[in-house]
């Protein structure tokens, strides 16, 4: 669900905001009636990797909500102070303890309904040791025929896995896939 | 300049926040001591196009700060409720009044210093009529040899233009360029 109008108070002075259209704008924003600060709400980036070890790919079983117990690729919110690639690498270490080398940006998926853009890099695992962090119940390598398709946590993860196996079947080229998750 | 610690009051209840590391986190966040809301600060996406008409490209001269009077490609902050492509198209209409058809995603440029990711689509102009909006002093078509390189507003715009002319000289392929602006 796209959550808008989440701002109730001004981040600068604490006064209750009002939603109205600023003079030089064309949509409603949370505006502070006291200090006039305009508060914008914008999409967030979720960044991660598809780690590959030989014929296998790495999935992590979530230890946190949402989708506790389901399988995902290592990914999380991009932070200030990092690039998309930095964030993807950081999440891979934090969630799986995997040592990887990033390859190309592989999927860019708009998830308009929740105000997010998801980015996945292909990544080559440098060895097969794993050390899952607190957000992960279990990290494991899967062959394509073992992927738990009915227990995948997010549609962007499913789309990224499907695109990867499709590309692999068709040869050795992995072009960026830009898509929208309805 | 990367502006962090901009949050002074809780958006939920207006109480003054304190910056501290939440229990399940690994970096400091603005946390409300009253209602316990954690406030995250994340990078923003700037989305735009490189509109092409025959041999010429479209630039807009900025009527707003920052970089008032300098030339840019049509671009602006991605909004909730839209995809990267939707936002790029919207900005092209708002800033230049250009009618375009999006082609491939062309550049993805991390600007870590200001906490932004910039995205430019190549776009084919459907005619050469323009109708600049209030944020634009003037919108104009330029041949490569007329580009005002010393008056380009942003380094991501310069990088996108350079990549485009490089690609065009080398043939007719326009692969995505992922890069970092230092």
GROMACS .gro file of C-alpha atoms in nm:
model
  364
    1UNK     CA    1   0.000   0.000   0.000
    2UNK     CA    2   0.140   0.339  -0.094
    3UNK     CA    3   0.157   0.523   0.234
    4UNK     CA    4   0.131   0.896   0.187
    5UNK     CA    5   0.032   1.167   0.433
    6UNK     CA    6   0.239   0.999   0.701
    7UNK     CA    7   0.382   1.326   0.825
    8UNK     CA    8   0.190   1.475   1.115
    9UNK     CA    9   0.443   1.717   1.263
   10UNK     CA   10   0.717   1.944   1.124
   11UNK     CA   11   1.064   1.790   1.150
   12UNK     CA   12   1.215   2.137   1.205
   13UNK     CA   13   0.993   2.280   1.479
   14UNK     CA   14   0.741   2.012   1.584
   15UNK     CA   15   0.428   2.209   1.486
   16UNK     CA   16   0.137   2.006   1.340
   17UNK     CA   17   0.159   2.023   0.957
   18UNK     CA   18  -0.122   2.084   0.708
   19UNK     CA   19  -0.137   1.914   0.367
   20UNK     CA   20  -0.174   2.180   0.096
   21UNK     CA   21  -0.026   2.267  -0.241
   22UNK     CA   22   0.272   2.505  -0.210
   23UNK     CA   23   0.254   2.808  -0.445
   24UNK     CA   24   0.524   2.685  -0.684
   25UNK     CA   25   0.418   2.320  -0.680
   26UNK     CA   26   0.153   2.099  -0.842
   27UNK     CA   27   0.080   1.847  -0.568
   28UNK     CA   28  -0.009   1.853  -0.201
   29UNK     CA   29   0.276   1.843   0.052
   30UNK     CA   30   0.298   1.850   0.429
   31UNK     CA   31   0.363   2.219   0.499
   32UNK     CA   32   0.443   2.366   0.840
   33UNK     CA   33   0.210   2.657   0.918
   34UNK     CA   34   0.464   2.790   1.167
   35UNK     CA   35   0.811   2.777   1.002
   36UNK     CA   36   0.682   2.713   0.640
   37UNK     CA   37   0.906   2.407   0.589
   38UNK     CA   38   0.775   2.186   0.305
   39UNK     CA   39   0.816   1.812   0.370
   40UNK     CA   40   0.852   1.587   0.066
   41UNK     CA   41   0.777   1.215   0.059
   42UNK     CA   42   0.966   1.027  -0.214
   43UNK     CA   43   1.028   0.669  -0.328
   44UNK     CA   44   1.296   0.461  -0.154
   45UNK     CA   45   1.558   0.240  -0.316
   46UNK     CA   46   1.599  -0.124  -0.213
   47UNK     CA   47   1.936  -0.264  -0.323
   48UNK     CA   48   2.066  -0.620  -0.328
   49UNK     CA   49   2.244  -0.897  -0.515
   50UNK     CA   50   2.185  -1.229  -0.686
   51UNK     CA   51   2.492  -1.422  -0.564
   52UNK     CA   52   2.599  -1.710  -0.790
   53UNK     CA   53   2.825  -2.003  -0.703
   54UNK     CA   54   2.881  -2.231  -1.001
   55UNK     CA   55   2.535  -2.358  -1.101
   56UNK     CA   56   2.378  -2.246  -0.774
   57UNK     CA   57   2.229  -1.921  -0.642
   58UNK     CA   58   2.215  -1.797  -0.285
   59UNK     CA   59   1.889  -1.736  -0.100
   60UNK     CA   60   1.828  -1.620   0.258
   61UNK     CA   61   1.533  -1.720   0.478
   62UNK     CA   62   1.399  -1.410   0.653
   63UNK     CA   63   1.419  -1.385   1.032
   64UNK     CA   64   1.219  -1.059   1.030
   65UNK     CA   65   0.883  -0.925   0.918
   66UNK     CA   66   0.748  -0.878   0.664
   67UNK     CA   67   0.754  -1.230   0.515
   68UNK     CA   68   0.921  -1.398   0.814
   69UNK     CA   69   1.033  -1.750   0.720
   70UNK     CA   70   1.019  -1.694   0.343
   71UNK     CA   71   1.317  -1.690   0.106
   72UNK     CA   72   1.472  -1.377  -0.042
   73UNK     CA   73   1.783  -1.246  -0.210
   74UNK     CA   74   2.003  -1.036   0.019
   75UNK     CA   75   1.869  -0.679  -0.010
   76UNK     CA   76   1.767  -0.379   0.194
   77UNK     CA   77   1.716  -0.003   0.194
   78UNK     CA   78   1.993   0.203   0.034
   79UNK     CA   79   2.155   0.432   0.291
   80UNK     CA   80   2.296   0.783   0.270
   81UNK     CA   81   2.671   0.783   0.200
   82UNK     CA   82   2.669   0.488  -0.041
   83UNK     CA   83   2.615   0.407  -0.409
   84UNK     CA   84   2.361   0.150  -0.531
   85UNK     CA   85   2.652  -0.094  -0.566
   86UNK     CA   86   2.790  -0.015  -0.218
   87UNK     CA   87   2.449  -0.080  -0.064
   88UNK     CA   88   2.399  -0.405  -0.256
   89UNK     CA   89   2.737  -0.531  -0.137
   90UNK     CA   90   2.674  -0.421   0.224
   91UNK     CA   91   2.340  -0.603   0.238
   92UNK     CA   92   2.501  -0.919   0.099
   93UNK     CA   93   2.755  -0.918   0.379
   94UNK     CA   94   2.504  -0.824   0.650
   95UNK     CA   95   2.237  -1.077   0.559
   96UNK     CA   96   2.438  -1.371   0.428
   97UNK     CA   97   2.802  -1.313   0.523
   98UNK     CA   98   2.883  -1.396   0.161
   99UNK     CA   99   3.205  -1.281  -0.004
  100UNK     CA  100   3.114  -1.165  -0.355
  101UNK     CA  101   3.238  -0.961  -0.647
  102UNK     CA  102   2.968  -0.750  -0.814
  103UNK     CA  103   2.901  -0.804  -1.182
  104UNK     CA  104   2.653  -0.599  -1.386
  105UNK     CA  105   2.336  -0.429  -1.263
  106UNK     CA  106   2.080  -0.695  -1.354
  107UNK     CA  107   1.726  -0.581  -1.261
  108UNK     CA  108   1.568  -0.242  -1.190
  109UNK     CA  109   1.209  -0.297  -1.081
  110UNK     CA  110   0.960  -0.024  -0.996
  111UNK     CA  111   0.719  -0.118  -0.718
  112UNK     CA  112   0.491   0.186  -0.739
  113UNK     CA  113   0.233   0.045  -0.497
  114UNK     CA  114   0.479   0.070  -0.207
  115UNK     CA  115   0.683   0.366  -0.335
  116UNK     CA  116   1.002   0.168  -0.395
  117UNK     CA  117   1.255   0.094  -0.668
  118UNK     CA  118   1.440  -0.240  -0.633
  119UNK     CA  119   1.788  -0.293  -0.781
  120UNK     CA  120   1.969  -0.627  -0.802
  121UNK     CA  121   2.328  -0.678  -0.913
  122UNK     CA  122   2.454  -1.016  -1.030
  123UNK     CA  123   2.738  -1.119  -0.801
  124UNK     CA  124   3.003  -1.389  -0.825
  125UNK     CA  125   3.065  -1.566  -0.496
  126UNK     CA  126   3.436  -1.587  -0.417
  127UNK     CA  127   3.392  -1.893  -0.196
  128UNK     CA  128   3.094  -2.083  -0.058
  129UNK     CA  129   3.129  -1.994   0.309
  130UNK     CA  130   2.828  -1.816   0.457
  131UNK     CA  131   2.770  -1.638   0.786
  132UNK     CA  132   2.406  -1.523   0.809
  133UNK     CA  133   2.333  -1.212   1.017
  134UNK     CA  134   2.049  -1.155   1.266
  135UNK     CA  135   1.794  -1.078   0.992
  136UNK     CA  136   1.846  -1.422   0.834
  137UNK     CA  137   1.733  -1.762   0.973
  138UNK     CA  138   1.935  -1.955   0.717
  139UNK     CA  139   2.139  -1.886   0.401
  140UNK     CA  140   2.167  -2.162   0.141
  141UNK     CA  141   2.272  -2.237  -0.216
  142UNK     CA  142   2.004  -2.369  -0.453
  143UNK     CA  143   2.008  -2.532  -0.793
  144UNK     CA  144   1.733  -2.402  -1.023
  145UNK     CA  145   1.520  -2.717  -0.978
  146UNK     CA  146   1.532  -2.678  -0.597
  147UNK     CA  147   1.424  -2.311  -0.578
  148UNK     CA  148   1.127  -2.289  -0.335
  149UNK     CA  149   0.909  -2.089  -0.578
  150UNK     CA  150   0.607  -2.106  -0.346
  151UNK     CA  151   0.803  -1.960  -0.057
  152UNK     CA  152   0.969  -1.658  -0.221
  153UNK     CA  153   0.923  -1.346  -0.006
  154UNK     CA  154   0.889  -1.073  -0.272
  155UNK     CA  155   0.777  -1.043  -0.632
  156UNK     CA  156   1.093  -0.851  -0.725
  157UNK     CA  157   1.303  -1.143  -0.599
  158UNK     CA  158   1.094  -1.388  -0.801
  159UNK     CA  159   1.124  -1.170  -1.114
  160UNK     CA  160   1.501  -1.139  -1.070
  161UNK     CA  161   1.547  -1.516  -1.027
  162UNK     CA  162   1.325  -1.591  -1.328
  163UNK     CA  163   1.511  -1.339  -1.544
  164UNK     CA  164   1.843  -1.493  -1.438
  165UNK     CA  165   1.746  -1.851  -1.522
  166UNK     CA  166   1.591  -1.736  -1.852
  167UNK     CA  167   1.912  -1.553  -1.947
  168UNK     CA  168   2.127  -1.849  -1.848
  169UNK     CA  169   1.922  -2.089  -2.060
  170UNK     CA  170   1.951  -1.852  -2.357
  171UNK     CA  171   2.329  -1.816  -2.343
  172UNK     CA  172   2.575  -1.622  -2.137
  173UNK     CA  173   2.449  -1.268  -2.173
  174UNK     CA  174   2.280  -1.094  -1.879
  175UNK     CA  175   2.133  -0.764  -1.999
  176UNK     CA  176   1.969  -0.522  -1.753
  177UNK     CA  177   1.598  -0.586  -1.718
  178UNK     CA  178   1.390  -0.276  -1.634
  179UNK     CA  179   1.036  -0.360  -1.529
  180UNK     CA  180   0.735  -0.269  -1.320
  181UNK     CA  181   0.580  -0.487  -1.050
  182UNK     CA  182   0.205  -0.417  -1.058
  183UNK     CA  183   2.720   1.825   0.084
  184UNK     CA  184   2.554   1.519   0.233
  185UNK     CA  185   2.303   1.659   0.476
  186UNK     CA  186   2.230   1.419   0.757
  187UNK     CA  187   2.083   1.483   1.101
  188UNK     CA  188   1.827   1.717   0.949
  189UNK     CA  189   1.545   1.581   1.161
  190UNK     CA  190   1.486   1.778   1.481
  191UNK     CA  191   1.132   1.673   1.573
  192UNK     CA  192   0.925   1.353   1.546
  193UNK     CA  193   0.693   1.350   1.247
  194UNK     CA  194   0.438   1.147   1.445
  195UNK     CA  195   0.411   1.345   1.770
  196UNK     CA  196   0.632   1.656   1.742
  197UNK     CA  197   0.866   1.568   2.031
  198UNK     CA  198   1.235   1.662   1.988
  199UNK     CA  199   1.424   1.354   1.859
  200UNK     CA  200   1.761   1.219   1.977
  201UNK     CA  201   2.014   1.062   1.741
  202UNK     CA  202   2.109   0.716   1.869
  203UNK     CA  203   2.155   0.361   1.739
  204UNK     CA  204   1.833   0.157   1.765
  205UNK     CA  205   1.881  -0.189   1.925
  206UNK     CA  206   1.843  -0.385   1.601
  207UNK     CA  207   2.039  -0.139   1.384
  208UNK     CA  208   2.401  -0.055   1.307
  209UNK     CA  209   2.386   0.319   1.251
  210UNK     CA  210   2.249   0.623   1.429
  211UNK     CA  211   1.893   0.732   1.350
  212UNK     CA  212   1.664   1.008   1.471
  213UNK     CA  213   1.459   0.831   1.739
  214UNK     CA  214   1.162   0.982   1.922
  215UNK     CA  215   1.208   0.948   2.300
  216UNK     CA  216   0.831   0.982   2.346
  217UNK     CA  217   0.659   0.755   2.087
  218UNK     CA  218   0.979   0.557   1.986
  219UNK     CA  219   0.932   0.622   1.612
  220UNK     CA  220   1.260   0.574   1.420
  221UNK     CA  221   1.310   0.822   1.135
  222UNK     CA  222   1.522   0.708   0.841
  223UNK     CA  223   1.702   0.939   0.596
  224UNK     CA  224   1.765   0.779   0.257
  225UNK     CA  225   1.894   0.878  -0.088
  226UNK     CA  226   1.655   1.043  -0.335
  227UNK     CA  227   1.612   0.964  -0.703
  228UNK     CA  228   1.637   1.238  -0.966
  229UNK     CA  229   1.482   1.129  -1.298
  230UNK     CA  230   1.496   1.287  -1.642
  231UNK     CA  231   1.550   1.247  -2.014
  232UNK     CA  232   1.794   1.325  -2.292
  233UNK     CA  233   1.550   1.431  -2.567
  234UNK     CA  234   1.683   1.390  -2.921
  235UNK     CA  235   1.551   1.552  -3.240
  236UNK     CA  236   1.747   1.440  -3.544
  237UNK     CA  237   2.108   1.543  -3.484
  238UNK     CA  238   2.012   1.778  -3.200
  239UNK     CA  239   1.952   1.739  -2.826
  240UNK     CA  240   1.725   1.944  -2.602
  241UNK     CA  241   1.854   2.152  -2.313
  242UNK     CA  242   1.666   2.376  -2.068
  243UNK     CA  243   1.803   2.691  -1.905
  244UNK     CA  244   1.713   2.690  -1.536
  245UNK     CA  245   1.479   2.957  -1.398
  246UNK     CA  246   1.532   2.834  -1.040
  247UNK     CA  247   1.812   2.779  -0.793
  248UNK     CA  248   2.043   2.601  -0.768
  249UNK     CA  249   2.232   2.687  -1.089
  250UNK     CA  250   1.988   2.957  -1.205
  251UNK     CA  251   2.064   3.050  -1.568
  252UNK     CA  252   2.267   2.737  -1.646
  253UNK     CA  253   2.167   2.463  -1.889
  254UNK     CA  254   2.032   2.123  -1.789
  255UNK     CA  255   1.845   1.823  -1.920
  256UNK     CA  256   1.481   1.807  -1.805
  257UNK     CA  257   1.489   1.624  -1.469
  258UNK     CA  258   1.362   1.640  -1.114
  259UNK     CA  259   1.283   1.441  -0.803
  260UNK     CA  260   1.094   1.115  -0.853
  261UNK     CA  261   0.754   1.129  -0.682
  262UNK     CA  262   0.547   0.867  -0.501
  263UNK     CA  263   0.298   0.697  -0.732
  264UNK     CA  264   0.525   0.683  -1.037
  265UNK     CA  265   0.797   0.467  -1.194
  266UNK     CA  266   1.141   0.600  -1.290
  267UNK     CA  267   1.011   0.622  -1.649
  268UNK     CA  268   0.688   0.798  -1.546
  269UNK     CA  269   0.886   1.058  -1.354
  270UNK     CA  270   1.132   1.114  -1.638
  271UNK     CA  271   0.845   1.170  -1.881
  272UNK     CA  272   0.659   1.402  -1.639
  273UNK     CA  273   0.966   1.620  -1.588
  274UNK     CA  274   1.019   1.644  -1.964
  275UNK     CA  275   0.665   1.775  -2.009
  276UNK     CA  276   0.678   2.007  -1.705
  277UNK     CA  277   1.015   2.165  -1.780
  278UNK     CA  278   1.025   2.171  -2.160
  279UNK     CA  279   0.673   2.095  -2.284
  280UNK     CA  280   0.837   1.843  -2.517
  281UNK     CA  281   0.646   1.550  -2.663
  282UNK     CA  282   0.874   1.247  -2.644
  283UNK     CA  283   0.877   0.871  -2.657
  284UNK     CA  284   1.111   0.708  -2.405
  285UNK     CA  285   1.384   0.480  -2.536
  286UNK     CA  286   1.625   0.289  -2.311
  287UNK     CA  287   1.748   0.383  -1.966
  288UNK     CA  288   2.077   0.547  -2.056
  289UNK     CA  289   2.263   0.662  -1.743
  290UNK     CA  290   2.241   0.574  -1.374
  291UNK     CA  291   2.473   0.800  -1.178
  292UNK     CA  292   2.532   0.788  -0.804
  293UNK     CA  293   2.594   1.127  -0.646
  294UNK     CA  294   2.686   1.009  -0.298
  295UNK     CA  295   2.795   1.354  -0.179
  296UNK     CA  296   2.437   1.482  -0.196
  297UNK     CA  297   2.258   1.152  -0.129
  298UNK     CA  298   2.107   1.120  -0.477
  299UNK     CA  299   2.087   0.875  -0.767
  300UNK     CA  300   2.030   1.035  -1.110
  301UNK     CA  301   1.860   0.844  -1.394
  302UNK     CA  302   1.837   0.961  -1.756
  303UNK     CA  303   1.637   0.794  -2.031
  304UNK     CA  304   1.712   0.858  -2.396
  305UNK     CA  305   1.397   1.001  -2.553
  306UNK     CA  306   1.290   1.053  -2.913
  307UNK     CA  307   1.115   1.385  -2.969
  308UNK     CA  308   0.792   1.339  -3.165
  309UNK     CA  309   0.799   1.695  -3.298
  310UNK     CA  310   1.011   2.002  -3.229
  311UNK     CA  311   0.752   2.219  -3.056
  312UNK     CA  312   0.848   2.324  -2.703
  313UNK     CA  313   0.653   2.490  -2.424
  314UNK     CA  314   0.885   2.558  -2.126
  315UNK     CA  315   0.729   2.560  -1.779
  316UNK     CA  316   0.791   2.805  -1.494
  317UNK     CA  317   1.117   2.633  -1.387
  318UNK     CA  318   1.272   2.696  -1.731
  319UNK     CA  319   1.387   3.029  -1.879
  320UNK     CA  320   1.435   2.883  -2.224
  321UNK     CA  321   1.432   2.539  -2.393
  322UNK     CA  322   1.641   2.491  -2.708
  323UNK     CA  323   1.781   2.231  -2.944
  324UNK     CA  324   2.160   2.209  -2.974
  325UNK     CA  325   2.397   2.043  -3.217
  326UNK     CA  326   2.696   1.881  -3.046
  327UNK     CA  327   2.932   2.162  -3.152
  328UNK     CA  328   2.700   2.424  -2.999
  329UNK     CA  329   2.660   2.264  -2.654
  330UNK     CA  330   2.745   2.529  -2.389
  331UNK     CA  331   2.984   2.299  -2.200
  332UNK     CA  332   3.095   2.579  -1.966
  333UNK     CA  333   2.738   2.654  -1.865
  334UNK     CA  334   2.606   2.305  -1.783
  335UNK     CA  335   2.425   2.303  -1.449
  336UNK     CA  336   2.513   1.958  -1.312
  337UNK     CA  337   2.791   1.703  -1.353
  338UNK     CA  338   2.539   1.422  -1.412
  339UNK     CA  339   2.398   1.619  -1.707
  340UNK     CA  340   2.748   1.673  -1.847
  341UNK     CA  341   2.831   1.301  -1.804
  342UNK     CA  342   2.506   1.198  -1.974
  343UNK     CA  343   2.564   1.430  -2.271
  344UNK     CA  344   2.926   1.315  -2.307
  345UNK     CA  345   2.824   0.949  -2.294
  346UNK     CA  346   2.558   1.013  -2.558
  347UNK     CA  347   2.792   1.184  -2.805
  348UNK     CA  348   3.058   0.917  -2.743
  349UNK     CA  349   2.806   0.640  -2.816
  350UNK     CA  350   2.678   0.817  -3.125
  351UNK     CA  351   3.029   0.857  -3.265
  352UNK     CA  352   3.099   0.489  -3.203
  353UNK     CA  353   2.790   0.359  -3.381
  354UNK     CA  354   2.424   0.325  -3.300
  355UNK     CA  355   2.430   0.135  -2.973
  356UNK     CA  356   2.341   0.313  -2.649
  357UNK     CA  357   2.418   0.079  -2.357
  358UNK     CA  358   2.332   0.180  -2.000
  359UNK     CA  359   2.618   0.360  -1.831
  360UNK     CA  360   2.636   0.312  -1.452
  361UNK     CA  361   2.875   0.550  -1.284
  362UNK     CA  362   2.963   0.753  -0.976
  363UNK     CA  363   3.001   1.130  -0.964
  364UNK     CA  364   3.273   1.201  -0.707
   0.00000   0.00000   0.00000
